[in-house]
Amino acid sequence: MTEVMIAGPVRTSAFAKYRQGFNFWTLMPLLAIALFLILLIYPLVRMFVESLTGTDADVLGVYAELFSKAYYYESLINSLFIGVVVTILAGVVGVTVAYLVSRFNVPGKLFVRASVVLTLVSPPFIGAYSWILLFGANGLLRKGLEGVGIDLPSIVGIPGLIVVLTLQGLPFVFLMTSSALSNVDQSVEDGSINLGRTRTSTFFRAILPLLRSGISTGMLLVFVTAFADFGTPAIIGKNVRVFPTLVYNSYINEAQGANFSQAASLSVVLLVVCIGALLIQRSYGKRHSYGVAAVTPLAPIRLTGGKRALATAVVYAVILIAILPLLTVIVTSFLKTEFQRFTTEFTFDGYTTDPALLSSLGNTLMFTTIATVMCTVAGCLVGYVIARRRTRFGAAIDLLSMVPYAVAGVVFGIAFSMGFGSAPFFLAGTGTILVLAYFMRRLPYSIRAVSSLLSQLGTSAEEASVNLGVAPAKTFWRVTIPMIMPAVASGALLTWATVIREFNATAILYGSQTATMTVQVFSNVSYGHFENASAMGTILIIVSLIPVIILMTAFGKNEEILI
């Protein structure tokens, strides 16, 4: 009897505690974990398991072929060589241009930064296609220069690939270096010069070490982009075998026989290299991160005469070369073609003769909008869990939210194809699989935007709301969301701007009824419909740029928000 009287209140108290503790926000971390398990871990695990099936019951057979047959490992070596060279070149040029623009009185700095933004938001393979128009076998500039006795080699091949990928990666280093320079205090430079160092020595001995973390982040982005990009090598590379193209071709060739082990093995290798580069950069960045914040930013240095002219010439030469392909796309979209060559006759044929333009534009806008809405809602909830809820799953959710950064688009596409292209989830060729891939690939933008702002805000308003009897979920929608609305909007616009130009994953996952504009541009280039490709590329550049303009004008963001 005594035991019953004692045990009764204890059970009641435990149940009440359980009911009190289990609410909307205790459920949310579990839902976040489930989200990443289903849409990120599951397809990657399916891809890894598929890579182990091998041939003839040899679970490592395909991996053995990768490192024993020249056809495979030479492609990997080519990609590593191109990635490293492009990273070094983009690092040298990007740091030089960023330093010249940030430190000296180069005229038209706003134009320079706007041009960098323009090159960054444009789909990379459109720039590659433009270089073919300019310096391909029948390139406009190449033929023009031949007329005055200057014979340039074709842009096609490894040298051309290095040049184009360097120009595409340049904005990452430029923006990260500019951001790092804005955090260096003037006292660092003054102290070094007062100790007797020259200005050049001051840059290399005092300022450059403070920039290493930012520069290394930009160079990591360059390496991953150059190493994992599929579209640019497919257009510029032609007969050059690189790893992403090998992955794509393996997937396409094996799709007919539903044996994806080779494509899966290649994708795993691609994933390991990208994650390895990310871990190396993280380690390097931590060791060289000084957490500096400028009280008095570095003052611009006034140049005169020949020095100013030289600095201006270097900056504008690089910028002109970088934006030349985009100008070419826009101009050629209004030129008539004959026998796959542009004439000087003005026309709107590029905009009116492609029957797939409206359907691909509709698919692009619809898929992009749905994915952006999903990213925004999920980003708010998951970002809140990371920043506000101290749960045992917080660290795991934070880590999982970073993984999509290291997964290349072509790997994402193949993993989703293997995870959701067969039983128990059959979504192959549908718009749903594209939206889910876009959603998971770009979800980190919204999560980071929300969690970063919340970590800077106090919790007093939310605590007051809960203490007044408002449920936690209602407090979130009525109190927290209005406070973080700028971050929500920024994350949504950035997601929209990046999803709309997604190509590598789309090329793997699209179906006959779900082709987007990026796929259609690539198709037009492949079939020599250059006027249609230019017209569609121009439309794509414009719709990609609109959210960036809104971010910078309505929300006062600078160009660094793009990386």
XYZ file of C-alpha atoms in Angstrom:
563
model
C 0.000 0.000 0.000
C 2.787 2.336 0.969
C 4.682 1.484 -2.180
C 1.618 2.330 -4.308
C 1.143 5.696 -2.624
C 4.769 6.588 -3.232
C 4.954 5.317 -6.814
C 1.724 7.039 -7.993
C 2.880 10.664 -7.810
C 6.264 9.748 -9.347
C 4.650 8.249 -12.482
C 2.295 11.206 -12.783
C 5.172 13.668 -12.485
C 7.254 11.879 -15.121
C 4.330 11.789 -17.551
C 3.564 15.461 -16.989
C 7.213 16.312 -17.534
C 7.177 14.279 -20.716
C 4.025 16.075 -21.946
C 5.457 19.446 -20.973
C 8.812 18.832 -22.611
C 7.606 17.316 -25.872
C 6.442 20.212 -28.001
C 6.935 21.714 -31.450
C 10.603 22.517 -30.860
C 11.563 19.154 -29.402
C 10.081 17.549 -32.511
C 11.868 19.903 -34.928
C 15.464 18.582 -34.418
C 14.179 15.075 -35.112
C 12.488 16.285 -38.308
C 15.688 18.091 -39.347
C 17.743 14.935 -38.826
C 15.150 12.951 -40.790
C 15.280 15.522 -43.601
C 19.047 15.208 -43.996
C 18.943 11.434 -43.649
C 16.347 11.048 -46.421
C 17.479 13.725 -48.894
C 21.242 13.798 -48.307
C 22.627 10.724 -46.572
C 20.314 8.163 -48.180
C 21.160 9.031 -51.838
C 24.885 9.317 -51.049
C 24.839 5.948 -49.281
C 22.920 4.379 -52.180
C 25.573 5.742 -54.537
C 28.401 4.387 -52.374
C 26.754 0.955 -52.085
C 26.217 0.925 -55.855
C 29.920 1.673 -56.337
C 30.808 -1.467 -54.350
C 28.765 -3.840 -56.481
C 31.598 -3.912 -58.976
C 31.731 -6.583 -61.645
C 31.917 -10.355 -61.343
C 31.150 -10.231 -57.634
C 34.357 -8.272 -57.012
C 33.188 -5.505 -54.691
C 36.233 -3.342 -55.394
C 36.523 -4.257 -59.066
C 35.527 -0.871 -60.430
C 37.829 0.967 -58.012
C 40.673 -1.314 -59.075
C 40.000 -0.387 -62.692
C 40.036 3.300 -61.817
C 43.614 3.152 -60.629
C 44.949 0.563 -63.056
C 43.575 1.656 -66.429
C 45.106 4.758 -67.988
C 41.751 5.775 -69.437
C 40.483 6.479 -65.912
C 43.464 7.666 -63.916
C 44.703 9.935 -66.703
C 41.340 11.715 -66.567
C 41.762 12.171 -62.840
C 45.301 13.478 -63.319
C 44.089 15.881 -66.025
C 41.398 17.247 -63.730
C 43.767 17.594 -60.782
C 46.360 19.337 -62.979
C 43.788 21.728 -64.439
C 42.235 22.356 -61.014
C 45.583 23.167 -59.371
C 46.834 25.407 -62.214
C 43.504 27.250 -62.415
C 43.475 27.726 -58.623
C 46.995 29.197 -58.611
C 46.319 31.507 -61.572
C 42.972 32.678 -60.205
C 44.626 33.244 -56.826
C 47.448 35.395 -58.246
C 45.232 37.438 -60.589
C 42.322 37.705 -58.141
C 44.465 38.922 -55.235
C 46.283 41.402 -57.502
C 43.090 42.927 -58.908
C 41.358 43.010 -55.501
C 44.357 44.758 -53.925
C 44.615 47.313 -56.734
C 40.886 48.111 -56.544
C 40.744 48.210 -52.726
C 43.951 50.134 -52.000
C 44.459 52.538 -54.887
C 42.413 55.288 -56.532
C 41.458 53.225 -59.569
C 38.537 54.998 -61.309
C 35.151 53.306 -61.691
C 35.350 50.949 -58.703
C 31.564 50.491 -58.717
C 31.687 49.375 -62.356
C 34.494 46.935 -61.570
C 32.577 45.364 -58.676
C 29.352 45.221 -60.725
C 31.244 43.455 -63.518
C 32.584 40.894 -61.044
C 29.041 40.247 -59.814
C 27.834 39.857 -63.387
C 30.440 37.195 -64.159
C 29.684 35.356 -60.903
C 25.900 35.080 -61.293
C 26.056 33.977 -64.928
C 25.887 30.230 -65.639
C 29.543 29.142 -66.104
C 29.059 27.140 -69.285
C 27.523 30.183 -71.027
C 30.903 31.883 -70.699
C 32.547 28.782 -72.155
C 30.187 28.779 -75.115
C 30.966 32.474 -75.711
C 34.676 31.778 -75.885
C 33.926 29.269 -78.636
C 32.050 32.020 -80.494
C 35.037 34.347 -80.125
C 38.084 32.105 -80.436
C 36.786 28.755 -81.693
C 37.665 27.323 -85.102
C 35.323 29.861 -86.741
C 35.420 32.392 -83.898
C 34.491 35.995 -84.646
C 37.623 37.551 -83.144
C 39.911 34.754 -84.299
C 38.815 35.171 -87.919
C 39.029 38.948 -87.588
C 42.601 38.787 -86.309
C 43.516 36.356 -89.088
C 42.519 39.102 -91.517
C 45.285 41.358 -90.137
C 47.883 38.609 -90.036
C 47.520 37.502 -86.406
C 47.035 33.735 -86.235
C 45.850 32.634 -82.801
C 45.364 29.004 -81.745
C 41.830 27.766 -81.148
C 40.466 28.110 -77.630
C 39.615 24.403 -77.635
C 41.935 22.222 -75.527
C 43.671 22.283 -72.154
C 45.207 25.809 -72.479
C 41.819 27.253 -73.409
C 40.157 25.290 -70.620
C 42.621 26.727 -68.098
C 42.036 30.289 -69.319
C 38.238 29.998 -69.212
C 38.094 28.272 -65.822
C 40.526 30.847 -64.395
C 38.260 33.679 -65.508
C 35.246 31.873 -64.052
C 36.999 31.340 -60.707
C 38.498 34.814 -60.507
C 35.430 36.420 -58.808
C 35.654 34.031 -55.825
C 39.214 35.113 -54.976
C 38.474 38.769 -55.765
C 35.481 38.915 -53.412
C 37.094 36.962 -50.571
C 40.285 39.058 -50.762
C 38.309 42.320 -50.862
C 36.353 41.175 -47.791
C 39.534 40.208 -45.922
C 41.199 43.541 -46.804
C 38.236 45.450 -45.356
C 38.959 43.793 -41.976
C 42.621 44.852 -41.796
C 43.218 47.842 -39.546
C 45.246 50.812 -40.748
C 47.472 50.540 -37.668
C 48.958 47.309 -39.071
C 50.280 49.115 -42.123
C 51.344 52.219 -40.188
C 53.231 50.144 -37.610
C 55.095 48.187 -40.259
C 56.127 51.303 -42.184
C 57.203 53.038 -38.967
C 59.511 50.085 -38.327
C 61.289 50.877 -41.591
C 59.691 48.474 -44.045
C 58.825 49.549 -47.555
C 55.200 49.446 -48.727
C 55.892 46.301 -50.769
C 57.542 44.584 -47.836
C 54.639 45.669 -45.620
C 52.178 43.965 -47.947
C 54.029 40.642 -48.001
C 55.170 40.617 -44.347
C 52.277 42.283 -42.501
C 49.070 42.434 -44.577
C 49.170 39.264 -46.689
C 49.411 36.941 -43.643
C 46.137 38.434 -42.365
C 44.458 37.660 -45.692
C 45.490 34.005 -45.924
C 42.298 32.572 -44.451
C 40.053 34.562 -46.805
C 42.233 33.914 -49.843
C 42.363 30.183 -49.116
C 38.545 30.073 -48.922
C 38.288 31.745 -52.323
C 40.888 29.408 -53.803
C 39.035 26.386 -52.391
C 35.899 27.508 -54.217
C 37.952 27.930 -57.396
C 39.450 24.446 -57.088
C 36.123 22.724 -56.404
C 34.465 24.606 -59.271
C 37.274 23.868 -61.719
C 37.699 20.250 -60.667
C 34.007 19.321 -60.529
C 32.540 21.412 -63.363
C 31.051 19.378 -66.161
C 29.582 21.991 -68.553
C 32.703 24.000 -69.366
C 34.981 21.020 -70.190
C 32.169 19.520 -72.277
C 32.149 22.653 -74.467
C 35.788 23.808 -74.359
C 37.582 20.544 -73.681
C 36.301 18.544 -76.651
C 38.841 15.684 -76.823
C 40.417 16.393 -73.422
C 39.325 13.749 -70.916
C 38.520 15.236 -67.514
C 36.968 13.513 -64.557
C 33.512 15.195 -64.380
C 32.945 14.541 -68.074
C 34.007 10.933 -67.539
C 31.495 10.661 -64.682
C 28.695 12.071 -66.823
C 29.512 9.879 -69.827
C 29.750 6.785 -67.624
C 26.355 7.535 -66.170
C 24.765 8.140 -69.581
C 26.349 5.015 -71.107
C 25.395 2.773 -68.205
C 21.877 4.147 -67.810
C 20.663 1.919 -70.629
C 21.755 -1.194 -68.804
C 20.777 0.041 -65.343
C 24.288 -0.811 -64.085
C 25.586 2.303 -62.457
C 28.528 0.869 -60.541
C 31.162 2.604 -62.651
C 29.442 5.997 -62.558
C 28.923 5.563 -58.815
C 32.594 4.696 -58.233
C 33.751 7.713 -60.226
C 31.315 9.925 -58.323
C 32.625 8.667 -54.986
C 36.188 9.527 -56.040
C 35.019 12.996 -57.140
C 33.246 13.456 -53.803
C 36.288 12.351 -51.801
C 38.571 14.811 -53.614
C 36.155 17.730 -53.042
C 35.621 16.882 -49.363
C 39.383 16.405 -48.953
C 39.991 19.882 -50.401
C 37.350 21.292 -48.049
C 38.956 19.662 -44.990
C 42.448 20.853 -45.984
C 41.192 24.413 -46.405
C 39.301 24.281 -43.085
C 42.435 23.133 -41.311
C 44.578 25.774 -43.003
C 41.970 28.492 -42.395
C 41.746 27.686 -38.675
C 45.512 27.833 -38.270
C 45.710 31.195 -40.056
C 42.525 32.872 -38.843
C 43.313 35.815 -36.597
C 39.762 37.076 -35.999
C 40.746 40.661 -36.776
C 38.203 43.474 -37.145
C 39.207 46.857 -38.440
C 38.544 49.892 -36.220
C 40.046 52.082 -38.926
C 40.001 50.304 -42.315
C 42.968 50.606 -44.648
C 42.902 54.004 -46.321
C 43.067 54.174 -50.137
C 46.468 55.197 -51.487
C 46.488 58.004 -54.036
C 48.463 57.224 -57.178
C 49.305 59.744 -59.875
C 50.630 59.728 -63.432
C 52.026 56.539 -64.883
C 51.495 54.429 -61.752
C 47.771 55.177 -61.679
C 47.494 54.522 -65.416
C 49.292 51.188 -65.039
C 47.078 50.062 -62.125
C 43.941 51.096 -64.032
C 45.091 49.327 -67.201
C 45.738 46.057 -65.324
C 42.334 46.112 -63.587
C 40.311 47.001 -66.669
C 42.176 44.546 -68.903
C 41.239 41.683 -66.578
C 37.644 42.870 -66.159
C 37.194 43.381 -69.906
C 38.419 39.846 -70.639
C 36.149 38.449 -67.907
C 32.950 40.129 -69.139
C 33.714 39.814 -72.856
C 31.931 36.426 -73.138
C 28.763 37.800 -71.553
C 28.726 40.807 -73.865
C 29.195 38.381 -76.753
C 26.157 36.331 -75.708
C 23.946 39.418 -75.511
C 25.115 40.895 -78.826
C 24.959 37.642 -80.786
C 21.433 36.971 -79.530
C 20.346 39.698 -81.988
C 22.418 38.474 -84.966
C 21.263 36.179 -87.757
C 23.144 32.944 -88.423
C 23.859 31.205 -91.709
C 25.444 27.752 -91.778
C 26.168 28.000 -88.038
C 27.996 31.311 -88.477
C 26.834 34.723 -87.299
C 26.243 37.454 -89.847
C 25.949 41.211 -89.220
C 22.214 41.182 -89.952
C 20.027 42.196 -86.994
C 17.188 39.807 -86.097
C 14.952 38.510 -83.290
C 15.012 34.977 -84.697
C 16.960 33.710 -81.710
C 14.068 34.684 -79.454
C 11.228 33.516 -81.722
C 12.312 30.321 -83.494
C 13.097 28.017 -80.581
C 9.942 26.014 -79.751
C 11.423 24.929 -76.420
C 12.079 28.443 -75.116
C 8.747 29.024 -73.367
C 8.456 25.522 -71.905
C 12.032 25.559 -70.579
C 11.538 29.077 -69.188
C 8.320 27.940 -67.497
C 10.033 24.858 -66.028
C 12.945 26.961 -64.814
C 10.781 29.552 -63.081
C 8.434 26.954 -61.572
C 11.123 24.595 -60.229
C 13.237 27.497 -58.977
C 10.316 29.142 -57.186
C 9.132 25.930 -55.499
C 12.664 25.017 -54.389
C 13.212 28.545 -53.063
C 9.999 28.453 -51.015
C 10.959 25.058 -49.584
C 14.483 26.271 -48.769
C 13.099 29.391 -47.091
C 10.636 27.531 -44.826
C 13.046 24.727 -43.933
C 15.949 27.163 -43.599
C 14.036 29.203 -41.000
C 13.193 26.150 -38.912
C 16.576 24.417 -39.139
C 18.474 27.695 -38.691
C 16.440 28.367 -35.551
C 17.198 24.902 -34.188
C 20.946 25.417 -34.759
C 21.070 28.899 -33.240
C 18.509 28.713 -30.429
C 17.798 25.149 -29.398
C 20.532 23.491 -27.349
C 19.803 19.858 -28.197
C 21.957 16.778 -28.459
C 21.349 16.831 -32.210
C 22.432 20.452 -32.699
C 26.050 19.678 -33.640
C 24.987 16.870 -35.991
C 22.438 19.131 -37.745
C 25.033 21.903 -38.068
C 27.542 19.474 -39.599
C 24.994 17.911 -41.981
C 23.905 21.349 -43.192
C 27.488 21.971 -44.395
C 27.808 18.750 -46.412
C 25.956 20.014 -49.541
C 28.692 22.659 -49.947
C 31.227 19.903 -50.692
C 29.061 17.794 -53.001
C 29.597 18.666 -56.667
C 26.506 19.154 -58.818
C 27.141 16.132 -61.036
C 27.640 13.946 -57.937
C 24.436 15.309 -56.438
C 22.609 14.466 -59.641
C 23.918 10.894 -59.809
C 23.269 10.287 -56.094
C 19.681 11.512 -56.450
C 19.212 9.451 -59.586
C 20.302 6.301 -57.739
C 18.383 7.178 -54.567
C 15.110 8.245 -56.139
C 15.233 6.787 -59.640
C 14.165 3.293 -58.607
C 12.223 1.465 -55.896
C 11.172 2.356 -53.264
C 11.156 5.967 -54.485
C 10.646 6.302 -58.226
C 10.868 9.951 -59.270
C 13.105 9.641 -62.358
C 12.602 12.388 -64.940
C 10.006 14.253 -62.908
C 9.984 17.822 -61.742
C 9.797 16.562 -58.161
C 13.280 15.044 -58.248
C 14.709 18.267 -59.694
C 13.032 20.375 -57.012
C 14.241 18.060 -54.226
C 17.801 18.143 -55.582
C 17.746 21.953 -55.849
C 16.230 22.180 -52.366
C 18.892 20.082 -50.657
C 21.798 21.530 -52.679
C 20.919 25.162 -51.836
C 19.353 24.727 -48.381
C 22.585 25.856 -46.631
C 22.105 29.431 -47.924
C 18.865 29.945 -45.970
C 20.104 28.026 -42.920
C 23.290 30.096 -42.679
C 21.466 33.404 -43.240
C 18.955 32.687 -40.449
C 21.325 31.086 -37.910
C 23.927 33.844 -38.374
C 21.416 36.621 -37.656
C 19.813 34.767 -34.731
C 23.208 34.238 -33.098
C 23.594 38.039 -33.031
C 20.137 38.721 -31.523
C 19.107 38.397 -27.882
C 16.347 36.084 -26.691
C 14.487 38.517 -24.399
C 11.561 39.170 -26.785
C 10.936 35.462 -27.333
C 11.246 34.674 -23.619
C 8.768 37.440 -22.777
C 6.291 36.044 -25.287
C 6.538 32.516 -23.849
C 6.289 33.820 -20.267
C 3.045 35.573 -21.226
C 1.597 32.197 -22.172
C 2.132 32.197 -25.956
C 3.024 28.734 -27.241
C 6.636 28.291 -28.512
C 5.492 27.586 -32.067
C 3.251 30.664 -32.139
C 6.051 32.742 -30.612
C 8.320 31.642 -33.425
C 5.913 32.782 -36.154
C 4.773 35.997 -34.441
C 7.980 37.200 -32.738
C 11.040 35.474 -34.189
C 10.164 35.525 -37.905
C 9.541 39.316 -38.007
C 12.935 39.851 -36.316
C 14.816 37.755 -38.860
C 12.850 38.752 -41.944
C 15.860 40.521 -43.607
C 17.910 37.311 -43.311
C 14.977 35.241 -44.576
C 14.609 37.471 -47.624
C 18.355 37.501 -48.302
C 18.552 33.726 -48.096
C 15.542 33.345 -50.398
C 16.891 35.718 -53.060
C 20.335 34.129 -52.972
C 18.785 30.675 -53.256
C 16.712 31.782 -56.232
C 19.732 33.357 -57.966
C 21.805 30.165 -57.641
C 19.092 27.578 -58.323
C 18.039 29.207 -61.568
C 21.497 28.668 -63.120
C 21.989 25.110 -61.856
C 23.198 22.881 -64.669
C 25.397 20.002 -63.504
C 22.722 18.256 -61.410
C 19.983 19.124 -63.899
C 21.853 17.488 -66.782
C 21.645 14.177 -64.886
C 18.070 14.407 -63.572
C 15.905 16.139 -66.175
C 13.356 14.365 -68.365
C 11.809 15.153 -71.740
C 9.101 17.270 -70.105
C 11.258 18.870 -67.422
C 14.152 20.421 -69.349
C 15.213 23.783 -67.913
C 16.848 26.737 -69.672
C 20.388 25.686 -68.721
C 19.845 22.284 -70.299
C 18.241 23.855 -73.363
C 21.167 26.267 -73.833
C 23.578 23.337 -73.656
C 21.464 21.406 -76.154
C 21.361 24.357 -78.577
C 25.132 24.741 -78.368
C 25.637 21.012 -78.963
C 23.453 21.092 -82.101
C 24.924 24.356 -83.414
C 21.802 26.479 -82.858
C 23.915 29.376 -81.699
C 21.336 32.147 -82.168
C 18.838 30.286 -79.969
C 21.544 29.510 -77.401
C 22.540 33.196 -77.240
C 18.936 34.363 -76.880
C 18.219 31.866 -74.119
C 21.538 32.653 -72.445
C 20.677 36.362 -72.428
C 17.320 35.671 -70.772
C 19.034 33.445 -68.216
C 21.612 36.123 -67.377
C 18.846 38.696 -66.835
C 16.685 36.520 -64.578
C 19.787 35.461 -62.621
C 20.769 39.078 -62.057
C 17.367 40.381 -60.871
C 17.488 38.951 -57.305
C 21.096 40.109 -56.909
C 20.089 43.664 -57.817
C 17.237 43.464 -55.277
C 19.661 42.209 -52.619
C 22.049 45.091 -53.204
C 19.489 47.878 -53.572
C 16.594 46.949 -51.266
C 18.633 45.151 -48.598
C 21.894 47.076 -48.870
C 23.997 43.922 -49.276
C 27.379 44.056 -50.955
C 28.751 41.632 -53.516
C 30.269 39.425 -50.793
C 26.803 37.991 -50.093
C 27.228 35.863 -53.223
C 29.867 33.557 -51.741
